[in-house]
mmCIF file of C-alpha atoms in Angstrom:
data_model
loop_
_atom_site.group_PDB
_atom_site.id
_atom_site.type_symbol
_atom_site.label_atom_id
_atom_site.label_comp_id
_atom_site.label_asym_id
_atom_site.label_seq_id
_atom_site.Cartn_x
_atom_site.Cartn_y
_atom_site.Cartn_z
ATOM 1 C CA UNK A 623 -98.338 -58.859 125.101
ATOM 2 C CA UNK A 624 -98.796 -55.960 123.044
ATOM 3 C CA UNK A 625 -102.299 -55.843 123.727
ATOM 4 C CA UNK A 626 -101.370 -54.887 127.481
ATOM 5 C CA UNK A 627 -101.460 -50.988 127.003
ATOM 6 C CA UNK A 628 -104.199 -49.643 129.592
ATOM 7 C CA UNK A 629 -106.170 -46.958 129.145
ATOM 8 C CA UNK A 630 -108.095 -44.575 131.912
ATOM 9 C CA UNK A 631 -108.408 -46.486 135.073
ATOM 10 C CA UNK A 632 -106.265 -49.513 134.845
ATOM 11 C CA UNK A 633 -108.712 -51.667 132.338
ATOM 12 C CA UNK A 634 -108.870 -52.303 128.640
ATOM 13 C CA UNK A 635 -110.578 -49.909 126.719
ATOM 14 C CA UNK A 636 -114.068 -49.326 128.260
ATOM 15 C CA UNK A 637 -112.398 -50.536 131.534
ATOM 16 C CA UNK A 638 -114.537 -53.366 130.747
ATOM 17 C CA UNK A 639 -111.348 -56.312 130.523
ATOM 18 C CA UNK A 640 -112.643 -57.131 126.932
ATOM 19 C CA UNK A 641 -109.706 -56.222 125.195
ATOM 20 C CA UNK A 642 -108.390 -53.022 123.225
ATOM 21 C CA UNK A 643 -111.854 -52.872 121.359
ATOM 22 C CA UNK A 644 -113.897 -53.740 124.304
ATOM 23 C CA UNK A 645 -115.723 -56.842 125.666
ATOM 24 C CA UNK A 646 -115.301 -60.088 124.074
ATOM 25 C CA UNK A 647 -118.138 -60.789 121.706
ATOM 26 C CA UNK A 648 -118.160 -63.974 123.730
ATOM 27 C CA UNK A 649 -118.150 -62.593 126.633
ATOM 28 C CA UNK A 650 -121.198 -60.738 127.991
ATOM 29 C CA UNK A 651 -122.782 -59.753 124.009
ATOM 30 C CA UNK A 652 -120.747 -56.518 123.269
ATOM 31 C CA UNK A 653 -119.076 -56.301 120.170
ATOM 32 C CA UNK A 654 -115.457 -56.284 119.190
ATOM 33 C CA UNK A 655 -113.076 -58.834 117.974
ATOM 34 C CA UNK A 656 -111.848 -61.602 120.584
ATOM 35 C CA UNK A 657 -109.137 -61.359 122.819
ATOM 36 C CA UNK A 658 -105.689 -62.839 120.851
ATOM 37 C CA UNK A 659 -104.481 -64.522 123.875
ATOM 38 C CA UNK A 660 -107.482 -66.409 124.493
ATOM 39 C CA UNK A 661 -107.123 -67.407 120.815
ATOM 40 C CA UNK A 662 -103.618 -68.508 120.989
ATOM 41 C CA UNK A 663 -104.349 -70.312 124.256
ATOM 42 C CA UNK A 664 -107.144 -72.156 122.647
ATOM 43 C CA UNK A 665 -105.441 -72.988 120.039
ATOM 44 C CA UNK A 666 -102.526 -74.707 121.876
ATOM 45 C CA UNK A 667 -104.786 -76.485 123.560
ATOM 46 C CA UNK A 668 -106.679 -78.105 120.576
ATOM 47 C CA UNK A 669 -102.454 -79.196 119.347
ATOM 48 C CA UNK A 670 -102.191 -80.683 122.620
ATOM 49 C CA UNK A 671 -105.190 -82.638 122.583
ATOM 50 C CA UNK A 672 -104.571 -84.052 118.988
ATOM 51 C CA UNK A 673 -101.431 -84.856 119.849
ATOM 52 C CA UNK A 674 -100.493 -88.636 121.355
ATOM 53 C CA UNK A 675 -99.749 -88.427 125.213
ATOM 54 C CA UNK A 676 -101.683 -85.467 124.911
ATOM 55 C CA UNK A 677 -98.984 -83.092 124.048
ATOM 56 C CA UNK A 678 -97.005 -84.606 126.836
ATOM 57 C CA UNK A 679 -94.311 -86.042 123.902
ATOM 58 C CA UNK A 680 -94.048 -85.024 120.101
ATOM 59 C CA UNK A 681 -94.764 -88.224 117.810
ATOM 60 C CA UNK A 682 -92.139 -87.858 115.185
ATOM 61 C CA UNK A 683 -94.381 -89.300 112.303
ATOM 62 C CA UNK A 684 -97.178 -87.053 113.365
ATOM 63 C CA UNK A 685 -95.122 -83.795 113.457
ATOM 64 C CA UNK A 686 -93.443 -84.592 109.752
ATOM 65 C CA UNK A 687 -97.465 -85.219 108.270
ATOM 66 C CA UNK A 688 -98.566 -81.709 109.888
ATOM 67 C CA UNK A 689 -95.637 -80.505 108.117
ATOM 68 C CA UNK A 690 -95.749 -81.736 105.205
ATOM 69 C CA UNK A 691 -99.376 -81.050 104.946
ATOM 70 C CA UNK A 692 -98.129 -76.982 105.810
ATOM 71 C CA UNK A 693 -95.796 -76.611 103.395
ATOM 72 C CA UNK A 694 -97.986 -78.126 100.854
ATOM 73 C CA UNK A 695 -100.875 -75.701 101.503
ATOM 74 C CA UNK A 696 -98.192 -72.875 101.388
ATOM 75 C CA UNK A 697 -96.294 -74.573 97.754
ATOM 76 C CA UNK A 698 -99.844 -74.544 96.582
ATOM 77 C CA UNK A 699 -100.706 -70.883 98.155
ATOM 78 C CA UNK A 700 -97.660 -69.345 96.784
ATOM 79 C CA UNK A 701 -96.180 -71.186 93.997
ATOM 80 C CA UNK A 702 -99.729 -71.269 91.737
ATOM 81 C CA UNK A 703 -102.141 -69.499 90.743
ATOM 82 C CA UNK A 704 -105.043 -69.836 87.910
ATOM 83 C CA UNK A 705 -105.623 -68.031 84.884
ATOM 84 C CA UNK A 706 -109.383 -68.193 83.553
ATOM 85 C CA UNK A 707 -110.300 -69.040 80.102
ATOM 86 C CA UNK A 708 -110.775 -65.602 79.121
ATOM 87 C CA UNK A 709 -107.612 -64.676 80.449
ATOM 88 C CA UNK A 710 -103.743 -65.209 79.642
ATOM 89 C CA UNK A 711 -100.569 -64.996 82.370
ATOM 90 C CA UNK A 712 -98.076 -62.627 82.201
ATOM 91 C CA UNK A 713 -95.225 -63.888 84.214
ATOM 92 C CA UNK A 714 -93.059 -60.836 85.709
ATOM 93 C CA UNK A 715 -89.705 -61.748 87.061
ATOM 94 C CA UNK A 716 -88.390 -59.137 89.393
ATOM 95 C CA UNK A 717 -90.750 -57.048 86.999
ATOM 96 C CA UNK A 718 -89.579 -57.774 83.600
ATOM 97 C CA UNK A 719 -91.776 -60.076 81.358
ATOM 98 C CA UNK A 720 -90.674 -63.830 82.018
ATOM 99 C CA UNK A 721 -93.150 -66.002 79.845
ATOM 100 C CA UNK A 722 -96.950 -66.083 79.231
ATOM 101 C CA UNK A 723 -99.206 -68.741 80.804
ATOM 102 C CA UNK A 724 -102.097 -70.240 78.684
ATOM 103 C CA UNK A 725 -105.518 -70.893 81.098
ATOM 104 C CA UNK A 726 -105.796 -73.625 83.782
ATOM 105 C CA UNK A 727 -103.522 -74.038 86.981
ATOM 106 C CA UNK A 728 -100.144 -73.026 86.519
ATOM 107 C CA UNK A 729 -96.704 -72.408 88.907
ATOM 108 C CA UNK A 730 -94.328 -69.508 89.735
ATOM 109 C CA UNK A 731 -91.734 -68.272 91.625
ATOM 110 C CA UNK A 732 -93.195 -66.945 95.425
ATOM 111 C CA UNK A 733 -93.615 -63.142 95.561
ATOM 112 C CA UNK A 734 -91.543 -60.988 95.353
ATOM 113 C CA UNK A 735 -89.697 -63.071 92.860
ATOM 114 C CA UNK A 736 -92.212 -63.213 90.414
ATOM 115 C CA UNK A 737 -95.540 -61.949 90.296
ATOM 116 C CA UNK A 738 -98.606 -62.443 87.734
ATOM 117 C CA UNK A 739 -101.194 -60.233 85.572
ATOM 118 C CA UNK A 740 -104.009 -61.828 84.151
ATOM 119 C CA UNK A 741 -105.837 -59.283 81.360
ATOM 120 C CA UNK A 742 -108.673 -60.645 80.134
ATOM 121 C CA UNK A 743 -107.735 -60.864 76.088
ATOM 122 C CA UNK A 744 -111.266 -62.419 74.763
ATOM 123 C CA UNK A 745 -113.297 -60.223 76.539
ATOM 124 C CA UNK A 746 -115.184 -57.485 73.875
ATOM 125 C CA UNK A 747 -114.449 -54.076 75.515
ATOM 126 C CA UNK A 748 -116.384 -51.094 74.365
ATOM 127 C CA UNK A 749 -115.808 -47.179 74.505
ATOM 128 C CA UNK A 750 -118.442 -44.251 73.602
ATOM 129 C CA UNK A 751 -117.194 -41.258 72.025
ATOM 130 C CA UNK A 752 -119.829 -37.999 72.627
ATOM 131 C CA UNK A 753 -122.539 -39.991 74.530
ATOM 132 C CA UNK A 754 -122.136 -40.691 78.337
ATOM 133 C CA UNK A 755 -124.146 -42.913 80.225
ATOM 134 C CA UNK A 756 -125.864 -41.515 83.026
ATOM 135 C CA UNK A 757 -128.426 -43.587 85.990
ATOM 136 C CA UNK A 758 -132.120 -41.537 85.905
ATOM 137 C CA UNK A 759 -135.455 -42.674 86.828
ATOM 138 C CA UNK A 760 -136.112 -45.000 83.999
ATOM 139 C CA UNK A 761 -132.919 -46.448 83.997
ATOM 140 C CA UNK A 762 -129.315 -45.802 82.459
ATOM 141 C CA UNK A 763 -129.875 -42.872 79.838
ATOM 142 C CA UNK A 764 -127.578 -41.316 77.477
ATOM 143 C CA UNK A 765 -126.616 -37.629 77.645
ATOM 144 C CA UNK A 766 -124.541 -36.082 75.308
ATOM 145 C CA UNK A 767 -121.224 -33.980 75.624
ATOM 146 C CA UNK A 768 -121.050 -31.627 72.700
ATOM 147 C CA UNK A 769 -117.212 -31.355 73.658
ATOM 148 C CA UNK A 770 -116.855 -34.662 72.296
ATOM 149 C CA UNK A 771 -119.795 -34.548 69.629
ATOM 150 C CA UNK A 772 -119.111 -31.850 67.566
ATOM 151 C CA UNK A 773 -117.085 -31.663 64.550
ATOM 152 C CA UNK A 774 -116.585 -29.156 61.703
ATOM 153 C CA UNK A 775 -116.777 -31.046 58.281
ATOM 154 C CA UNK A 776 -114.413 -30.230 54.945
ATOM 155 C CA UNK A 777 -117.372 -27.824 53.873
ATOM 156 C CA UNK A 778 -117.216 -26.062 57.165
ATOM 157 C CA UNK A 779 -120.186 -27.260 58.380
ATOM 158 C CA UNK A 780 -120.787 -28.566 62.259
ATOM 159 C CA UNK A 781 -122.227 -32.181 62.369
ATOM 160 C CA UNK A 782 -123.021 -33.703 65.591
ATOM 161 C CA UNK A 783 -121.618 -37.288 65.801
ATOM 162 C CA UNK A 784 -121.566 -39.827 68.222
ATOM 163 C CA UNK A 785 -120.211 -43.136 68.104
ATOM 164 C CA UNK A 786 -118.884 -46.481 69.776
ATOM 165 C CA UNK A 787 -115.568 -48.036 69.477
ATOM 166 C CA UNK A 788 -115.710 -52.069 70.424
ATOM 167 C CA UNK A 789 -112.089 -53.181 71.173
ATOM 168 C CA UNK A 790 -110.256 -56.278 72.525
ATOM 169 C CA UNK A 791 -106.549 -57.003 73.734
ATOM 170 C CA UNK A 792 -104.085 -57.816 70.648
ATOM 171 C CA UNK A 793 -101.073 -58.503 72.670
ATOM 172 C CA UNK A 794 -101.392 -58.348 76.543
ATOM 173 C CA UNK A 795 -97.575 -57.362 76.962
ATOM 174 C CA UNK A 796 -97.804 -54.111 75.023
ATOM 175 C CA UNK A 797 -101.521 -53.800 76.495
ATOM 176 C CA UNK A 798 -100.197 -54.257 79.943
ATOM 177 C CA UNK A 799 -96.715 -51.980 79.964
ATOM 178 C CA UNK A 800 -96.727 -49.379 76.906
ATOM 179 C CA UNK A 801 -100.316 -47.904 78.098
ATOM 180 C CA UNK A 802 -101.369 -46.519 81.096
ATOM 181 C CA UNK A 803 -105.332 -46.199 80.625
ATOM 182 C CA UNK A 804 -106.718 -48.113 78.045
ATOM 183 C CA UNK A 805 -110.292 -46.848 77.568
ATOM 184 C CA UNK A 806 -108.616 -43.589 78.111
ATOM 185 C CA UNK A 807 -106.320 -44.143 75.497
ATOM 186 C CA UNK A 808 -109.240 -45.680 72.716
ATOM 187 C CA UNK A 809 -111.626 -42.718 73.579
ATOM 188 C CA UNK A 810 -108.623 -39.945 72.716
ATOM 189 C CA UNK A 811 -107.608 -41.499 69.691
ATOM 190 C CA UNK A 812 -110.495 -42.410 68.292
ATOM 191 C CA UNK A 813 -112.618 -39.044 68.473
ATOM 192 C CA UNK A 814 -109.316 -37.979 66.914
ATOM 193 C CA UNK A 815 -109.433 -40.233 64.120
ATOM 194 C CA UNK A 816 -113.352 -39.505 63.407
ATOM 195 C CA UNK A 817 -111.699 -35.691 63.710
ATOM 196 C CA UNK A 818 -109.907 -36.235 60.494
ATOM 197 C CA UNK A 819 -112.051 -38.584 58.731
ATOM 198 C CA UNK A 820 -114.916 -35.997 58.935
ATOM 199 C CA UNK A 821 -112.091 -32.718 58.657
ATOM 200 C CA UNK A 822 -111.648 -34.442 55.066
ATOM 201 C CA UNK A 823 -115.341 -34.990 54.367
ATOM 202 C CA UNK A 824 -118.641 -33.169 53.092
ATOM 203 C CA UNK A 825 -121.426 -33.264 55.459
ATOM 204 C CA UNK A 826 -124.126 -34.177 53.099
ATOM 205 C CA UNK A 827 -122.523 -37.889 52.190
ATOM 206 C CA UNK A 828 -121.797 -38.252 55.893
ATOM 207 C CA UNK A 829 -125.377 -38.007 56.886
ATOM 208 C CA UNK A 830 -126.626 -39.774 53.911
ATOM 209 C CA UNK A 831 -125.244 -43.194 52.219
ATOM 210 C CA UNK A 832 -121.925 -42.614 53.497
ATOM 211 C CA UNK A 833 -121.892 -43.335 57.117
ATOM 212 C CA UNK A 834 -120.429 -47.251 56.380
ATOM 213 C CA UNK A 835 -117.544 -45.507 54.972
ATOM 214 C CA UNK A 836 -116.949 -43.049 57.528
ATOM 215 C CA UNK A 837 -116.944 -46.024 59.907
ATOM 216 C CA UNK A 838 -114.998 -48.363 57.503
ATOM 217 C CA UNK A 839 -112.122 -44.695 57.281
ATOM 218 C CA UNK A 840 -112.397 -44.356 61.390
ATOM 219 C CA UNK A 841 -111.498 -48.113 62.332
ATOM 220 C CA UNK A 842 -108.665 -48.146 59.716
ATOM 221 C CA UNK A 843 -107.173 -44.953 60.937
ATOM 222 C CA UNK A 844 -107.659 -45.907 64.765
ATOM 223 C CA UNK A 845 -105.946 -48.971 64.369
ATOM 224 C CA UNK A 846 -102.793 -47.626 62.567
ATOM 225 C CA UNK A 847 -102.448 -44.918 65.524
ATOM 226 C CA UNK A 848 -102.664 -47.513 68.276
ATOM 227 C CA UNK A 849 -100.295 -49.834 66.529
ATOM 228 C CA UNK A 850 -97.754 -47.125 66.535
ATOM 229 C CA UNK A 851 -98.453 -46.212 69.996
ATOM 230 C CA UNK A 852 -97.510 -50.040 70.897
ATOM 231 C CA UNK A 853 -101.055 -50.394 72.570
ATOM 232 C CA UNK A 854 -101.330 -53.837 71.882
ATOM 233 C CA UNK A 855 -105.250 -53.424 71.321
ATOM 234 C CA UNK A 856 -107.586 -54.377 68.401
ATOM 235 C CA UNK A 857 -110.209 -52.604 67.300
ATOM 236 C CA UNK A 858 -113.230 -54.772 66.394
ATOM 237 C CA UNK A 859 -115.743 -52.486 65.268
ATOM 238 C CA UNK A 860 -116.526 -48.277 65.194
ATOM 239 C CA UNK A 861 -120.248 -48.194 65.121
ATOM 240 C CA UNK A 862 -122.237 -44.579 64.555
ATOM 241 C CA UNK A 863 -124.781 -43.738 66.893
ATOM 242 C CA UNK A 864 -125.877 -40.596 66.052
ATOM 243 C CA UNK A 865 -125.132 -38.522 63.020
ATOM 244 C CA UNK A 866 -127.420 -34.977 63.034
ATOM 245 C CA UNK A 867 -126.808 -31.313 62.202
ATOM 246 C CA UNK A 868 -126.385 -29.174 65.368
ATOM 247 C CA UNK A 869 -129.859 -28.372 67.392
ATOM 248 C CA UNK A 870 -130.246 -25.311 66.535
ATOM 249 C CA UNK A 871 -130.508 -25.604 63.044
ATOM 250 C CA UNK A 872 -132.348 -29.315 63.002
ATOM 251 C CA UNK A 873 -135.192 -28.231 61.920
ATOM 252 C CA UNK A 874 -133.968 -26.372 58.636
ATOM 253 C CA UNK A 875 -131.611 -28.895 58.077
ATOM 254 C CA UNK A 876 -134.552 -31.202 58.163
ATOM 255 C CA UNK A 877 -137.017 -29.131 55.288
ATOM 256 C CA UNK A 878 -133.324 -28.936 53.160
ATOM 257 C CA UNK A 879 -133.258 -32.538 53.182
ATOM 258 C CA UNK A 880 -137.018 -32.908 52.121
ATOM 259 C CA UNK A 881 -136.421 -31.093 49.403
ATOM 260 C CA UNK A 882 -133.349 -32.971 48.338
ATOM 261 C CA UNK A 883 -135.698 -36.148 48.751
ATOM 262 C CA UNK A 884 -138.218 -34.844 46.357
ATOM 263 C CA UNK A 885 -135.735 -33.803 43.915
ATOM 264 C CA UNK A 886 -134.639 -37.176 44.129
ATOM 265 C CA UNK A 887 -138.251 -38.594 43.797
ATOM 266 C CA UNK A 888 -138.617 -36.718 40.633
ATOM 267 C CA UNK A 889 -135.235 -37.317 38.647
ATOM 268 C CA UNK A 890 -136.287 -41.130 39.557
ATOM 269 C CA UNK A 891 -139.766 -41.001 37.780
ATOM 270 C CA UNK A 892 -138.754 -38.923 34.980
ATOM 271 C CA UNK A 893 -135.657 -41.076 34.327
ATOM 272 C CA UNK A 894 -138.122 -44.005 34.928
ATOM 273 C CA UNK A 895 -140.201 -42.445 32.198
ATOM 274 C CA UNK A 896 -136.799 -41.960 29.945
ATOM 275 C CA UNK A 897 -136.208 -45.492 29.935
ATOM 276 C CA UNK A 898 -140.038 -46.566 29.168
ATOM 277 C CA UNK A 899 -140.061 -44.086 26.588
ATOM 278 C CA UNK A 900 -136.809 -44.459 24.747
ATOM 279 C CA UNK A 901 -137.217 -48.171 24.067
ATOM 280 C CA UNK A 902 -140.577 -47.858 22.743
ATOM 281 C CA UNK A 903 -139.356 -45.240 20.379
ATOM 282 C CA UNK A 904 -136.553 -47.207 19.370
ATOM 283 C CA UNK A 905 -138.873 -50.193 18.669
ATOM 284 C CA UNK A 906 -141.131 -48.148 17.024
ATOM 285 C CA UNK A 907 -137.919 -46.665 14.983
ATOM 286 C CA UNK A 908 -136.438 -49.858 14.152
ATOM 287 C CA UNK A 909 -139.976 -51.378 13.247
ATOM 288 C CA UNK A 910 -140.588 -48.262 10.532
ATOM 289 C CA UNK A 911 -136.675 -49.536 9.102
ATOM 290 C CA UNK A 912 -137.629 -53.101 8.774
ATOM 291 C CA UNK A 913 -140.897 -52.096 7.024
ATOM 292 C CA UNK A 914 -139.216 -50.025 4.742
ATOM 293 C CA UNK A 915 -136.268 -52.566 4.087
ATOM 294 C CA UNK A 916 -139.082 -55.221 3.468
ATOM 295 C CA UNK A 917 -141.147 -52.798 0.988
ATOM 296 C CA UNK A 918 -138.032 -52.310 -0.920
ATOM 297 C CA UNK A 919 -136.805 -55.438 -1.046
ATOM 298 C CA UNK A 920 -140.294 -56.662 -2.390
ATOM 299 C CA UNK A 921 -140.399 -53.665 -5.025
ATOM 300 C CA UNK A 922 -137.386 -54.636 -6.291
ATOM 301 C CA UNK A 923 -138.487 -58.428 -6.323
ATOM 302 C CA UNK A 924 -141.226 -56.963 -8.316
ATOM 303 C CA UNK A 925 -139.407 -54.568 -10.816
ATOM 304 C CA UNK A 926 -137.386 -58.092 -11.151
ATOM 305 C CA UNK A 927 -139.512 -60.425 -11.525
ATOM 306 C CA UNK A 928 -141.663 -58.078 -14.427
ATOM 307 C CA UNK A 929 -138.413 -57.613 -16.636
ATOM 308 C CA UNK A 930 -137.273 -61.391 -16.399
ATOM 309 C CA UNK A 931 -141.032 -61.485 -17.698
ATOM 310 C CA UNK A 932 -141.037 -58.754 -20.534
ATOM 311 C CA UNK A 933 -137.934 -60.703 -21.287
ATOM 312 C CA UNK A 934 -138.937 -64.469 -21.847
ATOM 313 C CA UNK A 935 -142.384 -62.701 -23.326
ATOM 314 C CA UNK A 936 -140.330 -60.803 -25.762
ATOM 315 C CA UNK A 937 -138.129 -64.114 -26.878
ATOM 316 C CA UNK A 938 -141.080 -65.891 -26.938
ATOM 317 C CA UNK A 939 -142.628 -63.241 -29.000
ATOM 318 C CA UNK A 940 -139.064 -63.224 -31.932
ATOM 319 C CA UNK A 941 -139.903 -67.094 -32.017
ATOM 320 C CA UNK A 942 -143.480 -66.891 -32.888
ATOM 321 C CA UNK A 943 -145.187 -63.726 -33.350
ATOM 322 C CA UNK A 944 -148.655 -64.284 -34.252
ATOM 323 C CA UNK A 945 -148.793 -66.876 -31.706
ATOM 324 C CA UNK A 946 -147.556 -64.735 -29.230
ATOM 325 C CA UNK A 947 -149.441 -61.786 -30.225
ATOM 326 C CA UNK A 948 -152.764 -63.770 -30.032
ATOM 327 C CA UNK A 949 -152.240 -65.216 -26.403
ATOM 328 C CA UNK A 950 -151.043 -61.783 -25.116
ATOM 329 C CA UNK A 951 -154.388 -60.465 -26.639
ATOM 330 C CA UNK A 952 -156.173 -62.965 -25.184
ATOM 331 C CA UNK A 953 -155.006 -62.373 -21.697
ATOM 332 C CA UNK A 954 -155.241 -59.110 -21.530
ATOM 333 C CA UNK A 955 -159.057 -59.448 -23.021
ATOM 334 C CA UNK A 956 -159.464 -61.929 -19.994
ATOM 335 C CA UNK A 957 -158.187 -59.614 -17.196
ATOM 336 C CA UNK A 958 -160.657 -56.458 -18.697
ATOM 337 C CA UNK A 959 -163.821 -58.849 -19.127
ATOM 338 C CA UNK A 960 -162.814 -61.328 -15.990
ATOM 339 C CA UNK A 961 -164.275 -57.555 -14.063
ATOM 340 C CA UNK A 962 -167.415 -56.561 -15.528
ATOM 341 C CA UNK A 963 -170.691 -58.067 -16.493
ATOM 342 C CA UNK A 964 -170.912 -59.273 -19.927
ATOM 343 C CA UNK A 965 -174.353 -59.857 -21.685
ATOM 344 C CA UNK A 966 -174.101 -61.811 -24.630
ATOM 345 C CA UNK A 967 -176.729 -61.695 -27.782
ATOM 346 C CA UNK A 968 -177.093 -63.091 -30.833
ATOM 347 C CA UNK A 969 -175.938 -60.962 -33.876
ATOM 348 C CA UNK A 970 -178.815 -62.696 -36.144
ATOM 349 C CA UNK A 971 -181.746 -61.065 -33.782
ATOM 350 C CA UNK A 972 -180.294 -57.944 -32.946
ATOM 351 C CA UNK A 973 -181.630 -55.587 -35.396
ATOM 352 C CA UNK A 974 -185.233 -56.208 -34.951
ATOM 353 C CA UNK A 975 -185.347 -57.296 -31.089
ATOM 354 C CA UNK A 976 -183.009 -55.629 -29.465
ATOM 355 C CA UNK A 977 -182.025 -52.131 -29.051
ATOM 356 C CA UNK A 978 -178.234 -51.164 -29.563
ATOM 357 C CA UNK A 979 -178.084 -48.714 -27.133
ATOM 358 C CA UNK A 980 -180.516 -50.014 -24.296
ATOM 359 C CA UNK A 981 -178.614 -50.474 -20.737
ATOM 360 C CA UNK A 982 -178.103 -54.414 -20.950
ATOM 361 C CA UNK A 983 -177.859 -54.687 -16.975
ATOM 362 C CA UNK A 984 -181.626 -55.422 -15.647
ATOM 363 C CA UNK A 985 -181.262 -58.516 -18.312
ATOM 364 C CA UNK A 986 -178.627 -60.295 -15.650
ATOM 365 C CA UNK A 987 -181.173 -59.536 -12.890
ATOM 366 C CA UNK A 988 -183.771 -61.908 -11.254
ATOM 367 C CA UNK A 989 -187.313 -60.646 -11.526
ATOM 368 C CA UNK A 990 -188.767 -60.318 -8.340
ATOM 369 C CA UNK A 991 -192.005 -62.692 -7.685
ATOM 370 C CA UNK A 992 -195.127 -60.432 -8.029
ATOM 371 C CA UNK A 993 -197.189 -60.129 -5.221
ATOM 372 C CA UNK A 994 -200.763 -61.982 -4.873
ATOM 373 C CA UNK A 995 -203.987 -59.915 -5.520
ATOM 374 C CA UNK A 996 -206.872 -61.145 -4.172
ATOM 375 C CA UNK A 997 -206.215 -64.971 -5.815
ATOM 376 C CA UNK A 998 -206.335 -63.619 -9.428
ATOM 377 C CA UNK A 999 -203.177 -64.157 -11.886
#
């Protein structure tokens, strides 16, 4: 046996006779792994006992279930294998792509023949860009790499950006043979894409309202470069984490965009006030016009209605003048005496009662009642 070699004094090693790694650990409590002829032995012994006669003759019927039961343990051991439900089988033959497998229990060739890779193709995979994650006191913490972070905008200004890239396997042959390093491979190309996407922008819409369209630029952009690298990869989502000025100049960049937020404040209200203003005027414009139209439309009614008047009065006056004459006379008598008070007296008693030129008004008055004095009249 090969395990035969002696070492020292004629003994196994530790001149102990436990074997190359010292005592059996069945054998007096040291430790090392049993002696392989004492397993075989054993073993042979078990056969002998399970077997009719007690090993003394083979039992033909017995010896074609043991192998039977063998070489279906070994079909089953080499010929399948399992993909998971988030998984899919690539089949290689001799290496080269032979088929893909869907999940559950499927066959193959035995190795070397063919051989299997099972990617994991439903599984969300995610990869930061300027941000690594680090293990501290309080748990896994952030820590950024300005190598990564730092980009100079199309108005030469340095913004400090970090983001996340979510992926997930497109197709797992080009996933599995035209790439080497996957996350690798995302994390290049996509700080290169957010490179160019911010190289082409100013910094002011990229920290304000448009960071959806930075990330909307950066997934469209990543995904045409890892198409035409054959990466068979699709990129879910490219979510901004951080989007600030450089440190140093934070705080300035901070009292700059106060200012901006006031001056937006105050265009608001005074276009607010524009628009209260403005309509109220124009009410108050087109409320003068209507008044106007109205007043001339009535004056004119007026001026109208007068001369169709003056008109019939004048026909009626050609028909019958003295007639005519009289009535005008007589209205016109009633519209000056219809206003004042009019005292009438007799034309028979005037010279001797009445004076001609005595005010006539107290006449129309009541007399007030006299007061009493003392009971007397």
């Amino acid at each position: 046996m090969p395990w035969s070699n002696q070492t020292g004094g004629g003994g196994w090693k530790g001149g102990n006779g436990g074997g190359p790694w010292g005592q059996s650990p069945r054998g007096g409590g040291s430790s090392g792994p049993p002696d392989l002829d004492e397993i075989l032995r054993r073993s042979q012994d078990r056969l002998r006992r399970v077997l009719p006669g007690g090993g003394g003759g083979t039992n033909p019927a017995l010896f074609a279930i043991v192998v039977i039961a063998i070489a279906a343990f070994l079909g089953y051991s080499f010929f399948t294998f399992r993909v998971e439900p988030d998984e899919v089988g690539v089949v290689l033959r001799f290496g080269k792509v032979e088929r893909e497998q869907p999940p559950g229990l499927n066959w193959r060739l035995p190795y070397p023949i063919e051989t299997v890779e099972t990617p994991k193709v439903t599984r969300t995979n995610s990869v930061s860009v300027g941000i690594v994650m680090v293990d501290g006191a309080g748990g896994a913490q952030g820590r950024d790499v300005e190598a990564e972070s730092l980009m100079l905008t199309g108005d030469e200004n340095i913004v400090d950006i970090d983001f996340t890239v979510f992926w997930q396997i497109k197709d797992a042959r080009d996933y599995l043979f035209n790439i080497q390093n996957p996350d690798g491979t995302v994390k290049a190309a996509a700080e290169s894409a957010m490179r160019e996407v911010v190289g082409r922008s100013d910094i002011q819409p990229i920290l304000t309202q448009a960071r959806q369209i930075t990330e909307t630029q950066v997934q469209d952009l990543l995904q045409e470069t890892l198409d035409e690298y054959g990466a068979g990869i699709q990129i879910n989502q490219v979510q901004l984490q951080k989007v600030d000025p450089p440190a140093e100049v934070i705080d300035a960049f901070r009292d700059v965009q106060a200012a901006r937020a006031d001056q937006e404040r105050l265009q608001n209200e005074a276009q607010t006030y524009a628009n209260r203003v403005i309509p109220e005027a124009r009410g108050q414009a087109a409320q003068i016009v209507q008044a106007a139209n109205a007043y001339r439309d009535q004056t004119i009614a007026e001026a109208r209605g007068q001369a169709d008047r003056f008109v019939k009065v004048f026909e009626s006056y050609r028909a019958a003048p003295d007639v005519t004459r009289r009535r005008i006379y007589m209205e016109t008598m009633e519209k000056v005496l219809g206003t004042t008070e009019n005292v009438l007296i007799d034309e028979r008693g005037a010279a001797e009662n009445v004076v001609p030129y005595l005010p006539l008004e107290p006449l129309n008055r009541t007399p007030a009642a006299a007061p009493a004095t003392g009971g007397q009249p």
